[in-house]
Amino acid sequence: MKRWSVLVGCFLGMSIAPPALLLIPLGLFMKAVTAEFGWSRTDFAIIISVASICNALVMPLAGFLVDRFGARRVALVGTVLGCGSYMCLSLTHSFPAFVAITALSVALGNLASYPAFLFLTQRWFDKHLGLAFAITSSGLAVGTGGFSYLISQNIALNGWREAFLVAGAIALVIGLVNLLVFVRDNNGPIPEAERRTETSQLEVVGMTLREAMATRDFWLYSMAFVLVLFGAVGASFHLPAMLSDWGASATQIAGIIAAGSAGSLFGRLFGGALLDHLHTRTVAGIFLTCQLAGFLMLLDGLGWALAASFLIGATQGAEIDILGYLIARRFGKFAYARIFGSAFSVTLLGAIIGPIVLGMVFDKSGSYRTGLMLFPILPVIAFGLLCLSAKSPNQPQRVIAPEAT
C-alpha cells in the first residue's frame, strides 16, 4: 500500500508545480497587468516565453539532481524557493522585474515538478506504469483548475497582486504537508505487486543520457512534442484574451477555461489508462486527432470554444503521460530523470515560441485568425514524426543492481 500513498504525494506535488500555479494560469493576469503598466500582448507573451526558456534550461539540471540526491530532497528545495519567489511577483513595478521574477519562480519551482514526481512514479510502479503516470500528471489538471479559479476570483475582487500572494501561500502549505506526509524515495527494487519480470525485481535497466541522445528516437519524440506544445500552449495562453475579444462574459471565459482543465484531467487519466493496454502510437494518434479537431473548432469563434478548449486541454494533458511512458519503455530506468528532463526541455521550445508567434499575429493584424488557421497542421506533422520512431525498440541491456531499502 505504500506505493499508493506515494502516488497521492506525486499527485499533490504536481498540483502545485509551476505549470499549474504559474505557466498555465498566467494568461488570466494578462488584461489586468497590461492595463496597469501599458504593455502590449506581445510584451506579456515574452514573459511566458522567457519563463519557458528558464524552464527548459533547468529541466536537465533538475533531472541530474533528482538522480543524484533523490526526489524528496530536491522537491523540498523547489517547493520552498519556487512558491516564495512566486509570491514576490506581487511586489513588481517594472517589466524587467516581472520577467526576472517569473523566470526565477519557474526555474526554482521546477525542481519540484516533472523530473521529481515522474521519477518517483516509475520507481514505485511498473506493471501499472501508464495508470500511475496518469494519476500523477492529473494533479496538474486539478491544480490548474483550482488555482485558475482562485486567481481569477482574487483578481476580480482584490487585484492581481493579492492573487499572487494568496495562491503562492496556499501552494507552499500544500507542498510542505505533502512532502512531510506522503512523498517517499525508493532506492530499492520495484514493489513485488508491480513486478513484470524478474529483472524488475532486482535490477535497474536502461541507457545513460548520452546513449539516449545518440538515438534517432530521442529526437523524434522531442520534436513531435515541440509541435504539440507550440499549438497547445500558444492557444491556451491567449485563450482568455481571445474569448474577451469575441465578446465573452467573465462567466463564459471562466467556464471555457474550466473546460480546458477538465479536458486536461480527462486526457491524463484516460490516456494513462490506455497506455497500459494499447500501443503508444495509437494513444498518441487518438489525442492528436482531438487537438486537430479543437483547433478547427476555434476557427468558428465563440460558438465552439467550449468544446475546443476541452479537446485541446485533453491533448495537452495526455502529452506528458505519453512522453514519460515512451522514455521509460524506450530508454529504461537507469537515468530516467535526466533523460526525461532533457527531452522535456527540448519540447519546451514549442511552449516558448507559440505564445510569442500568436501574440505577434494579433499585434500586427488585430486578430488571432491567421495564426489559428496554421495550427491544425501541427498535430498531423507531430504524428508523422512519432510514426518514424521504432515501433518496438529493443529494451536497453545495461543492468545495475539498486541499493536495498
mmCIF file of C-alpha atoms in Angstrom:
data_model
loop_
_atom_site.group_PDB
_atom_site.id
_atom_site.type_symbol
_atom_site.label_atom_id
_atom_site.label_comp_id
_atom_site.label_asym_id
_atom_site.label_seq_id
_atom_site.Cartn_x
_atom_site.Cartn_y
_atom_site.Cartn_z
ATOM 1 C CA MET A 1 0.000 0.000 0.000
ATOM 2 C CA LYS A 2 2.950 2.325 0.476
ATOM 3 C CA ARG A 3 3.286 2.878 -3.253
ATOM 4 C CA TRP A 4 -0.276 4.226 -3.408
ATOM 5 C CA SER A 5 0.358 6.778 -0.668
ATOM 6 C CA VAL A 6 3.470 7.886 -2.563
ATOM 7 C CA LEU A 7 1.304 8.182 -5.683
ATOM 8 C CA VAL A 8 -1.015 10.521 -3.741
ATOM 9 C CA GLY A 9 2.076 12.559 -2.917
ATOM 10 C CA CYS A 10 3.077 12.700 -6.579
ATOM 11 C CA PHE A 11 -0.447 13.829 -7.481
ATOM 12 C CA LEU A 12 -0.366 16.608 -4.875
ATOM 13 C CA GLY A 13 3.155 17.618 -5.848
ATOM 14 C CA MET A 14 2.152 18.097 -9.468
ATOM 15 C CA SER A 15 -0.938 20.074 -8.414
ATOM 16 C CA ILE A 16 1.301 22.911 -7.176
ATOM 17 C CA ALA A 17 4.034 22.602 -9.824
ATOM 18 C CA PRO A 18 4.834 25.736 -11.887
ATOM 19 C CA PRO A 19 2.627 24.761 -14.864
ATOM 20 C CA ALA A 20 -0.435 24.544 -12.581
ATOM 21 C CA LEU A 21 0.432 27.532 -10.406
ATOM 22 C CA LEU A 22 2.013 29.935 -12.884
ATOM 23 C CA LEU A 23 2.637 28.964 -16.500
ATOM 24 C CA ILE A 24 -0.906 27.944 -17.489
ATOM 25 C CA PRO A 25 -2.902 30.465 -15.350
ATOM 26 C CA LEU A 26 -0.591 33.361 -16.273
ATOM 27 C CA GLY A 27 -2.897 34.342 -19.133
ATOM 28 C CA LEU A 28 -5.519 35.274 -16.520
ATOM 29 C CA PHE A 29 -3.246 38.132 -15.434
ATOM 30 C CA MET A 30 -2.786 39.496 -18.963
ATOM 31 C CA LYS A 31 -5.503 42.139 -19.132
ATOM 32 C CA ALA A 32 -5.055 43.405 -15.560
ATOM 33 C CA VAL A 33 -1.265 43.619 -15.723
ATOM 34 C CA THR A 34 -1.021 45.070 -19.243
ATOM 35 C CA ALA A 35 -3.713 47.640 -18.390
ATOM 36 C CA GLU A 36 -1.785 48.789 -15.311
ATOM 37 C CA PHE A 37 1.611 49.035 -16.995
ATOM 38 C CA GLY A 38 0.608 49.778 -20.601
ATOM 39 C CA TRP A 39 2.318 46.717 -22.080
ATOM 40 C CA SER A 40 1.264 45.068 -25.365
ATOM 41 C CA ARG A 41 0.138 41.468 -25.587
ATOM 42 C CA THR A 42 3.384 40.601 -27.331
ATOM 43 C CA ASP A 43 5.234 42.072 -24.338
ATOM 44 C CA PHE A 44 3.230 39.872 -21.998
ATOM 45 C CA ALA A 45 3.784 36.826 -24.215
ATOM 46 C CA ILE A 46 7.536 37.473 -23.945
ATOM 47 C CA ILE A 47 7.223 36.993 -20.172
ATOM 48 C CA ILE A 48 5.880 33.477 -20.544
ATOM 49 C CA SER A 49 8.436 32.676 -23.231
ATOM 50 C CA VAL A 50 11.387 33.815 -21.105
ATOM 51 C CA ALA A 51 9.982 31.753 -18.234
ATOM 52 C CA SER A 52 9.737 28.773 -20.562
ATOM 53 C CA ILE A 53 13.376 29.223 -21.594
ATOM 54 C CA CYS A 54 14.418 29.074 -17.946
ATOM 55 C CA ASN A 55 12.107 26.102 -17.521
ATOM 56 C CA ALA A 56 13.824 24.334 -20.421
ATOM 57 C CA LEU A 57 17.295 25.122 -19.102
ATOM 58 C CA VAL A 58 16.577 23.877 -15.580
ATOM 59 C CA MET A 59 14.886 20.577 -16.576
ATOM 60 C CA PRO A 60 18.115 18.645 -17.306
ATOM 61 C CA LEU A 61 19.673 20.045 -14.126
ATOM 62 C CA ALA A 62 16.610 19.029 -12.120
ATOM 63 C CA GLY A 63 16.830 15.540 -13.606
ATOM 64 C CA PHE A 64 20.503 15.267 -12.642
ATOM 65 C CA LEU A 65 19.802 16.458 -9.076
ATOM 66 C CA VAL A 66 16.914 14.007 -8.676
ATOM 67 C CA ASP A 67 19.027 11.082 -9.923
ATOM 68 C CA ARG A 68 21.875 12.170 -7.629
ATOM 69 C CA PHE A 69 20.148 13.246 -4.387
ATOM 70 C CA GLY A 70 16.656 11.739 -4.550
ATOM 71 C CA ALA A 71 13.333 13.291 -5.463
ATOM 72 C CA ARG A 72 12.184 14.212 -1.961
ATOM 73 C CA ARG A 73 15.134 16.442 -1.072
ATOM 74 C CA VAL A 74 15.154 18.200 -4.428
ATOM 75 C CA ALA A 75 11.373 18.725 -4.297
ATOM 76 C CA LEU A 76 11.638 20.334 -0.855
ATOM 77 C CA VAL A 77 14.074 22.942 -2.157
ATOM 78 C CA GLY A 78 11.908 23.564 -5.216
ATOM 79 C CA THR A 79 8.714 23.946 -3.205
ATOM 80 C CA VAL A 80 10.085 26.487 -0.741
ATOM 81 C CA LEU A 81 12.045 28.602 -3.218
ATOM 82 C CA GLY A 82 9.532 28.321 -6.049
ATOM 83 C CA CYS A 83 6.498 29.353 -4.000
ATOM 84 C CA GLY A 84 8.461 32.082 -2.247
ATOM 85 C CA SER A 85 9.605 33.688 -5.485
ATOM 86 C CA TYR A 86 6.070 33.335 -6.919
ATOM 87 C CA MET A 87 4.686 35.447 -4.078
ATOM 88 C CA CYS A 88 7.352 38.083 -4.804
ATOM 89 C CA LEU A 89 5.590 38.793 -8.128
ATOM 90 C CA SER A 90 3.077 40.807 -6.093
ATOM 91 C CA LEU A 91 5.848 43.354 -5.442
ATOM 92 C CA THR A 92 6.887 44.036 -9.056
ATOM 93 C CA HIS A 93 6.593 47.503 -10.628
ATOM 94 C CA SER A 94 8.508 47.149 -13.902
ATOM 95 C CA PHE A 95 8.712 44.886 -16.936
ATOM 96 C CA PRO A 96 12.293 43.664 -16.271
ATOM 97 C CA ALA A 97 11.419 42.808 -12.661
ATOM 98 C CA PHE A 98 8.274 40.930 -13.696
ATOM 99 C CA VAL A 99 10.209 38.945 -16.323
ATOM 100 C CA ALA A 100 13.089 38.154 -13.963
ATOM 101 C CA ILE A 101 10.957 37.035 -11.009
ATOM 102 C CA THR A 102 8.639 34.963 -13.209
ATOM 103 C CA ALA A 103 11.643 33.202 -14.734
ATOM 104 C CA LEU A 104 13.173 32.637 -11.291
ATOM 105 C CA SER A 105 9.933 31.233 -9.905
ATOM 106 C CA VAL A 106 9.604 28.794 -12.792
ATOM 107 C CA ALA A 107 13.253 27.728 -12.665
ATOM 108 C CA LEU A 108 13.257 27.087 -8.922
ATOM 109 C CA GLY A 109 9.758 25.643 -8.791
ATOM 110 C CA ASN A 110 10.549 23.063 -11.448
ATOM 111 C CA LEU A 111 12.867 21.328 -9.010
ATOM 112 C CA ALA A 112 9.519 20.115 -7.604
ATOM 113 C CA SER A 113 7.872 19.235 -10.888
ATOM 114 C CA TYR A 114 8.003 16.630 -13.662
ATOM 115 C CA PRO A 115 11.527 15.205 -13.141
ATOM 116 C CA ALA A 116 10.982 14.644 -9.413
ATOM 117 C CA PHE A 117 7.457 13.229 -9.418
ATOM 118 C CA LEU A 118 7.553 11.202 -12.636
ATOM 119 C CA PHE A 119 10.876 9.771 -11.430
ATOM 120 C CA LEU A 120 9.205 8.690 -8.180
ATOM 121 C CA THR A 121 6.269 7.211 -10.094
ATOM 122 C CA GLN A 122 8.421 4.965 -12.268
ATOM 123 C CA ARG A 123 10.488 3.881 -9.243
ATOM 124 C CA TRP A 124 7.349 2.615 -7.437
ATOM 125 C CA PHE A 125 5.329 1.290 -10.425
ATOM 126 C CA ASP A 126 5.991 -0.873 -13.471
ATOM 127 C CA LYS A 127 3.039 -3.175 -14.217
ATOM 128 C CA HIS A 128 0.583 -0.265 -13.943
ATOM 129 C CA LEU A 129 3.003 2.452 -15.053
ATOM 130 C CA GLY A 130 0.601 4.100 -17.506
ATOM 131 C CA LEU A 131 -2.145 4.420 -14.893
ATOM 132 C CA ALA A 132 0.346 5.669 -12.298
ATOM 133 C CA PHE A 133 1.651 8.321 -14.710
ATOM 134 C CA ALA A 134 -1.955 9.322 -15.382
ATOM 135 C CA ILE A 135 -2.751 9.814 -11.701
ATOM 136 C CA THR A 136 0.491 11.723 -11.098
ATOM 137 C CA SER A 137 0.045 14.099 -14.010
ATOM 138 C CA SER A 138 -3.684 14.553 -13.344
ATOM 139 C CA GLY A 139 -2.596 16.541 -10.311
ATOM 140 C CA LEU A 140 -1.507 19.190 -12.808
ATOM 141 C CA ALA A 141 -5.016 19.418 -14.265
ATOM 142 C CA VAL A 142 -6.661 19.574 -10.840
ATOM 143 C CA GLY A 143 -4.166 22.188 -9.674
ATOM 144 C CA THR A 144 -4.609 24.244 -12.838
ATOM 145 C CA GLY A 145 -8.380 24.270 -12.422
ATOM 146 C CA GLY A 146 -8.247 25.103 -8.734
ATOM 147 C CA PHE A 147 -5.619 27.814 -8.990
ATOM 148 C CA SER A 148 -7.211 29.322 -12.123
ATOM 149 C CA TYR A 149 -10.479 29.753 -10.242
ATOM 150 C CA LEU A 150 -8.724 31.094 -7.149
ATOM 151 C CA ILE A 151 -6.628 33.534 -9.182
ATOM 152 C CA SER A 152 -9.496 34.813 -11.338
ATOM 153 C CA GLN A 153 -11.657 35.455 -8.268
ATOM 154 C CA ASN A 154 -8.850 37.255 -6.442
ATOM 155 C CA ILE A 155 -8.049 39.411 -9.470
ATOM 156 C CA ALA A 156 -11.706 40.424 -9.756
ATOM 157 C CA LEU A 157 -12.158 41.116 -6.028
ATOM 158 C CA ASN A 158 -8.772 42.272 -4.759
ATOM 159 C CA GLY A 159 -6.474 42.823 -7.737
ATOM 160 C CA TRP A 160 -3.672 40.848 -9.366
ATOM 161 C CA ARG A 161 -1.079 41.494 -6.667
ATOM 162 C CA GLU A 162 -3.109 39.810 -3.939
ATOM 163 C CA ALA A 163 -3.830 36.917 -6.313
ATOM 164 C CA PHE A 164 -0.099 36.121 -6.429
ATOM 165 C CA LEU A 165 0.182 36.265 -2.636
ATOM 166 C CA VAL A 166 -2.828 34.088 -1.865
ATOM 167 C CA ALA A 167 -2.102 31.412 -4.495
ATOM 168 C CA GLY A 168 1.576 31.212 -3.542
ATOM 169 C CA ALA A 169 0.870 30.849 0.183
ATOM 170 C CA ILE A 170 -1.691 28.083 -0.375
ATOM 171 C CA ALA A 171 0.688 26.204 -2.691
ATOM 172 C CA LEU A 172 3.506 26.425 -0.129
ATOM 173 C CA VAL A 173 1.362 24.931 2.652
ATOM 174 C CA ILE A 174 0.123 22.091 0.420
ATOM 175 C CA GLY A 175 3.654 21.333 -0.759
ATOM 176 C CA LEU A 176 5.250 21.169 2.697
ATOM 177 C CA VAL A 177 2.488 18.996 4.170
ATOM 178 C CA ASN A 178 2.682 16.693 1.157
ATOM 179 C CA LEU A 179 6.445 16.205 1.465
ATOM 180 C CA LEU A 180 6.116 15.510 5.175
ATOM 181 C CA VAL A 181 3.256 13.002 4.946
ATOM 182 C CA PHE A 182 3.213 11.279 1.540
ATOM 183 C CA VAL A 183 6.375 11.626 -0.559
ATOM 184 C CA ARG A 184 8.988 8.896 -0.061
ATOM 185 C CA ASP A 185 12.009 7.866 -2.168
ATOM 186 C CA ASN A 186 12.510 4.262 -3.267
ATOM 187 C CA ASN A 187 16.174 3.263 -3.548
ATOM 188 C CA GLY A 188 15.388 -0.446 -3.672
ATOM 189 C CA PRO A 189 13.587 -2.772 -6.086
ATOM 190 C CA ILE A 190 10.129 -2.218 -7.534
ATOM 191 C CA PRO A 191 7.406 -3.413 -5.099
ATOM 192 C CA GLU A 192 6.543 -7.073 -5.691
ATOM 193 C CA ALA A 193 2.975 -6.329 -6.814
ATOM 194 C CA GLU A 194 4.336 -4.125 -9.626
ATOM 195 C CA ARG A 195 6.973 -6.502 -10.994
ATOM 196 C CA ARG A 196 6.514 -7.590 -14.582
ATOM 197 C CA THR A 197 9.723 -9.655 -14.766
ATOM 198 C CA GLU A 198 12.498 -10.904 -12.538
ATOM 199 C CA THR A 199 14.685 -8.103 -13.892
ATOM 200 C CA SER A 200 12.329 -5.502 -12.425
ATOM 201 C CA GLN A 201 12.725 -7.227 -9.059
ATOM 202 C CA LEU A 202 16.470 -6.842 -8.705
ATOM 203 C CA GLU A 203 17.862 -4.591 -11.404
ATOM 204 C CA VAL A 204 17.631 -1.153 -12.960
ATOM 205 C CA VAL A 205 17.775 -1.408 -16.756
ATOM 206 C CA GLY A 206 18.474 1.430 -19.141
ATOM 207 C CA MET A 207 20.643 3.794 -21.119
ATOM 208 C CA THR A 208 22.723 6.721 -19.994
ATOM 209 C CA LEU A 209 21.668 10.206 -21.086
ATOM 210 C CA ARG A 210 24.431 10.304 -23.703
ATOM 211 C CA GLU A 211 23.357 6.964 -25.177
ATOM 212 C CA ALA A 212 19.711 8.037 -25.304
ATOM 213 C CA MET A 213 20.536 11.341 -27.025
ATOM 214 C CA ALA A 214 22.553 9.441 -29.639
ATOM 215 C CA THR A 215 19.400 7.620 -30.804
ATOM 216 C CA ARG A 216 17.058 8.913 -33.502
ATOM 217 C CA ASP A 217 14.020 8.150 -31.344
ATOM 218 C CA PHE A 218 15.033 10.655 -28.650
ATOM 219 C CA TRP A 219 14.886 13.491 -31.169
ATOM 220 C CA LEU A 220 11.766 12.240 -32.946
ATOM 221 C CA TYR A 221 9.887 12.103 -29.632
ATOM 222 C CA SER A 222 11.169 15.532 -28.641
ATOM 223 C CA MET A 223 10.395 17.304 -31.920
ATOM 224 C CA ALA A 224 6.927 15.761 -32.139
ATOM 225 C CA PHE A 225 6.033 17.237 -28.778
ATOM 226 C CA VAL A 226 7.619 20.583 -29.678
ATOM 227 C CA LEU A 227 4.832 20.887 -32.259
ATOM 228 C CA VAL A 228 2.169 19.700 -29.816
ATOM 229 C CA LEU A 229 3.174 22.302 -27.233
ATOM 230 C CA PHE A 230 3.565 25.080 -29.812
ATOM 231 C CA GLY A 231 -0.124 24.862 -30.617
ATOM 232 C CA ALA A 232 -1.468 23.889 -27.205
ATOM 233 C CA VAL A 233 0.401 26.486 -25.146
ATOM 234 C CA GLY A 234 0.033 29.206 -27.776
ATOM 235 C CA ALA A 235 -3.730 28.724 -27.903
ATOM 236 C CA SER A 236 -4.317 28.242 -24.163
ATOM 237 C CA PHE A 237 -2.141 31.215 -23.193
ATOM 238 C CA HIS A 238 -4.077 33.626 -25.410
ATOM 239 C CA LEU A 239 -7.485 31.981 -24.925
ATOM 240 C CA PRO A 240 -8.777 34.281 -22.124
ATOM 241 C CA ALA A 241 -7.935 37.425 -24.136
ATOM 242 C CA MET A 242 -9.204 35.774 -27.332
ATOM 243 C CA LEU A 243 -12.563 34.999 -25.731
ATOM 244 C CA SER A 244 -12.831 38.524 -24.345
ATOM 245 C CA ASP A 245 -12.202 39.925 -27.835
ATOM 246 C CA TRP A 246 -15.023 37.728 -29.140
ATOM 247 C CA GLY A 247 -17.410 39.269 -26.595
ATOM 248 C CA ALA A 248 -17.482 36.504 -23.987
ATOM 249 C CA SER A 249 -18.530 37.481 -20.468
ATOM 250 C CA ALA A 250 -16.324 36.843 -17.440
ATOM 251 C CA THR A 251 -18.553 33.881 -16.511
ATOM 252 C CA GLN A 252 -18.271 32.402 -20.005
ATOM 253 C CA ILE A 253 -14.487 32.811 -20.009
ATOM 254 C CA ALA A 254 -14.206 31.088 -16.634
ATOM 255 C CA GLY A 255 -16.383 28.223 -17.857
ATOM 256 C CA ILE A 256 -14.422 27.744 -21.079
ATOM 257 C CA ILE A 257 -11.075 27.820 -19.240
ATOM 258 C CA ALA A 258 -12.513 25.309 -16.750
ATOM 259 C CA ALA A 259 -13.471 23.078 -19.694
ATOM 260 C CA GLY A 260 -9.822 23.086 -20.737
ATOM 261 C CA SER A 261 -8.827 21.986 -17.250
ATOM 262 C CA ALA A 262 -11.487 19.265 -17.316
ATOM 263 C CA GLY A 263 -10.181 18.136 -20.698
ATOM 264 C CA SER A 264 -6.654 18.046 -19.332
ATOM 265 C CA LEU A 265 -7.770 15.867 -16.427
ATOM 266 C CA PHE A 266 -9.665 13.582 -18.804
ATOM 267 C CA GLY A 267 -6.653 13.342 -21.116
ATOM 268 C CA ARG A 268 -4.275 12.446 -18.316
ATOM 269 C CA LEU A 269 -6.478 9.781 -16.744
ATOM 270 C CA PHE A 270 -7.877 8.265 -19.924
ATOM 271 C CA GLY A 271 -4.586 8.496 -21.806
ATOM 272 C CA GLY A 272 -2.624 6.905 -18.981
ATOM 273 C CA ALA A 273 -5.093 4.036 -18.691
ATOM 274 C CA LEU A 274 -4.903 3.424 -22.453
ATOM 275 C CA LEU A 275 -1.099 3.282 -22.367
ATOM 276 C CA ASP A 276 -1.228 0.070 -20.310
ATOM 277 C CA HIS A 277 -3.388 -1.605 -22.982
ATOM 278 C CA LEU A 278 -2.703 -0.038 -26.411
ATOM 279 C CA HIS A 279 0.420 0.766 -28.396
ATOM 280 C CA THR A 280 1.768 4.208 -27.529
ATOM 281 C CA ARG A 281 1.489 5.348 -31.145
ATOM 282 C CA THR A 282 -2.226 4.508 -31.165
ATOM 283 C CA VAL A 283 -2.835 6.501 -27.994
ATOM 284 C CA ALA A 284 -0.887 9.445 -29.415
ATOM 285 C CA GLY A 285 -2.968 9.310 -32.599
ATOM 286 C CA ILE A 286 -6.214 9.494 -30.643
ATOM 287 C CA PHE A 287 -5.203 12.620 -28.762
ATOM 288 C CA LEU A 288 -3.525 14.363 -31.682
ATOM 289 C CA THR A 289 -6.811 13.940 -33.557
ATOM 290 C CA CYS A 290 -8.509 15.662 -30.617
ATOM 291 C CA GLN A 291 -6.076 18.571 -30.891
ATOM 292 C CA LEU A 292 -6.681 18.848 -34.626
ATOM 293 C CA ALA A 293 -10.452 18.975 -34.074
ATOM 294 C CA GLY A 294 -10.055 21.573 -31.302
ATOM 295 C CA PHE A 295 -8.034 23.933 -33.495
ATOM 296 C CA LEU A 296 -10.617 23.651 -36.275
ATOM 297 C CA MET A 297 -13.396 24.456 -33.794
ATOM 298 C CA LEU A 298 -11.592 27.587 -32.578
ATOM 299 C CA LEU A 299 -11.722 28.944 -36.119
ATOM 300 C CA ASP A 300 -15.519 29.101 -35.729
ATOM 301 C CA GLY A 301 -15.223 31.561 -32.848
ATOM 302 C CA LEU A 302 -17.113 31.607 -29.568
ATOM 303 C CA GLY A 303 -19.767 29.085 -30.619
ATOM 304 C CA TRP A 304 -17.446 26.069 -30.418
ATOM 305 C CA ALA A 305 -14.938 27.478 -27.926
ATOM 306 C CA LEU A 306 -16.110 25.287 -25.028
ATOM 307 C CA ALA A 307 -15.644 22.042 -26.946
ATOM 308 C CA ALA A 308 -12.390 23.294 -28.474
ATOM 309 C CA SER A 309 -10.980 24.135 -25.049
ATOM 310 C CA PHE A 310 -11.840 20.650 -23.783
ATOM 311 C CA LEU A 311 -10.214 18.865 -26.738
ATOM 312 C CA ILE A 312 -7.047 20.986 -26.740
ATOM 313 C CA GLY A 313 -6.819 20.532 -22.971
ATOM 314 C CA ALA A 314 -7.197 16.766 -23.348
ATOM 315 C CA THR A 315 -4.225 16.608 -25.696
ATOM 316 C CA GLN A 316 -2.110 18.852 -23.505
ATOM 317 C CA GLY A 317 -2.987 16.614 -20.572
ATOM 318 C CA ALA A 318 -2.131 13.359 -22.325
ATOM 319 C CA GLU A 319 1.130 14.525 -23.905
ATOM 320 C CA ILE A 320 3.184 14.381 -20.700
ATOM 321 C CA ASP A 321 1.955 10.840 -19.945
ATOM 322 C CA ILE A 322 2.776 9.729 -23.479
ATOM 323 C CA LEU A 323 6.250 11.291 -23.466
ATOM 324 C CA GLY A 324 7.059 9.949 -19.999
ATOM 325 C CA TYR A 325 5.862 6.468 -20.950
ATOM 326 C CA LEU A 326 7.790 6.463 -24.229
ATOM 327 C CA ILE A 327 11.010 7.382 -22.436
ATOM 328 C CA ALA A 328 10.534 4.821 -19.648
ATOM 329 C CA ARG A 329 9.871 1.988 -22.091
ATOM 330 C CA ARG A 330 12.430 3.027 -24.731
ATOM 331 C CA PHE A 331 15.374 4.124 -22.582
ATOM 332 C CA GLY A 332 14.751 2.366 -19.249
ATOM 333 C CA LYS A 333 15.027 3.489 -15.629
ATOM 334 C CA PHE A 334 18.793 3.842 -15.176
ATOM 335 C CA ALA A 335 18.923 7.600 -15.930
ATOM 336 C CA TYR A 336 15.208 8.257 -16.317
ATOM 337 C CA ALA A 337 15.064 11.696 -14.649
ATOM 338 C CA ARG A 338 17.979 13.033 -16.685
ATOM 339 C CA ILE A 339 16.665 11.663 -19.989
ATOM 340 C CA PHE A 340 13.120 12.851 -19.350
ATOM 341 C CA GLY A 341 14.297 16.272 -18.162
ATOM 342 C CA SER A 342 16.451 16.698 -21.265
ATOM 343 C CA ALA A 343 13.737 15.573 -23.684
ATOM 344 C CA PHE A 344 11.135 17.745 -21.999
ATOM 345 C CA SER A 345 13.459 20.756 -22.124
ATOM 346 C CA VAL A 346 13.619 20.329 -25.906
ATOM 347 C CA THR A 347 9.820 20.100 -26.200
ATOM 348 C CA LEU A 348 9.508 23.386 -24.313
ATOM 349 C CA LEU A 349 10.764 25.157 -27.427
ATOM 350 C CA GLY A 350 7.159 24.905 -28.553
ATOM 351 C CA ALA A 351 5.900 26.499 -25.350
ATOM 352 C CA ILE A 352 8.468 29.290 -25.749
ATOM 353 C CA ILE A 353 7.717 30.160 -29.367
ATOM 354 C CA GLY A 354 3.964 29.501 -29.562
ATOM 355 C CA PRO A 355 2.690 32.376 -27.361
ATOM 356 C CA ILE A 356 5.073 34.895 -28.964
ATOM 357 C CA VAL A 357 4.104 33.954 -32.511
ATOM 358 C CA LEU A 358 0.380 34.158 -31.779
ATOM 359 C CA GLY A 359 0.871 37.462 -29.906
ATOM 360 C CA MET A 360 2.768 38.914 -32.880
ATOM 361 C CA VAL A 361 0.000 37.785 -35.221
ATOM 362 C CA PHE A 362 -2.551 39.628 -33.089
ATOM 363 C CA ASP A 363 -0.481 42.801 -32.712
ATOM 364 C CA LYS A 364 0.104 43.033 -36.480
ATOM 365 C CA SER A 365 -3.342 42.046 -37.737
ATOM 366 C CA GLY A 366 -5.656 42.789 -34.800
ATOM 367 C CA SER A 367 -6.905 39.195 -34.903
ATOM 368 C CA TYR A 368 -5.760 35.688 -33.981
ATOM 369 C CA ARG A 369 -7.368 34.097 -37.043
ATOM 370 C CA THR A 370 -4.289 33.862 -39.273
ATOM 371 C CA GLY A 371 -2.346 32.016 -36.567
ATOM 372 C CA LEU A 372 -5.252 29.717 -35.788
ATOM 373 C CA MET A 373 -5.538 28.769 -39.468
ATOM 374 C CA LEU A 374 -1.998 27.342 -39.365
ATOM 375 C CA PHE A 375 -2.395 25.373 -36.121
ATOM 376 C CA PRO A 376 -4.317 22.320 -37.482
ATOM 377 C CA ILE A 377 -1.263 21.152 -39.470
ATOM 378 C CA LEU A 378 0.858 20.828 -36.298
ATOM 379 C CA PRO A 379 -0.682 17.602 -34.844
ATOM 380 C CA VAL A 380 -0.525 15.998 -38.291
ATOM 381 C CA ILE A 381 3.233 16.589 -38.554
ATOM 382 C CA ALA A 382 3.724 15.512 -34.915
ATOM 383 C CA PHE A 383 2.030 12.173 -35.552
ATOM 384 C CA GLY A 384 4.174 11.668 -38.647
ATOM 385 C CA LEU A 385 7.331 12.107 -36.560
ATOM 386 C CA LEU A 386 6.121 9.556 -33.996
ATOM 387 C CA CYS A 387 5.418 7.097 -36.803
ATOM 388 C CA LEU A 388 9.065 7.390 -37.891
ATOM 389 C CA SER A 389 10.281 6.171 -34.487
ATOM 390 C CA ALA A 390 10.938 2.492 -33.765
ATOM 391 C CA LYS A 391 7.656 0.630 -33.337
ATOM 392 C CA SER A 392 9.000 -1.954 -30.878
ATOM 393 C CA PRO A 393 12.537 -0.906 -29.926
ATOM 394 C CA ASN A 394 14.801 -3.267 -28.019
ATOM 395 C CA GLN A 395 14.964 -2.541 -24.293
ATOM 396 C CA PRO A 396 18.480 -1.349 -23.321
ATOM 397 C CA GLN A 397 20.508 -4.098 -21.698
ATOM 398 C CA ARG A 398 22.656 -2.310 -19.082
ATOM 399 C CA VAL A 399 21.683 -3.566 -15.620
ATOM 400 C CA ILE A 400 22.646 -2.046 -12.293
ATOM 401 C CA ALA A 401 21.605 -3.621 -9.012
ATOM 402 C CA PRO A 402 19.991 -0.920 -6.799
ATOM 403 C CA GLU A 403 20.632 -0.477 -3.122
ATOM 404 C CA ALA A 404 18.283 -2.326 -0.832
ATOM 405 C CA THR A 405 15.782 -0.270 1.123
#
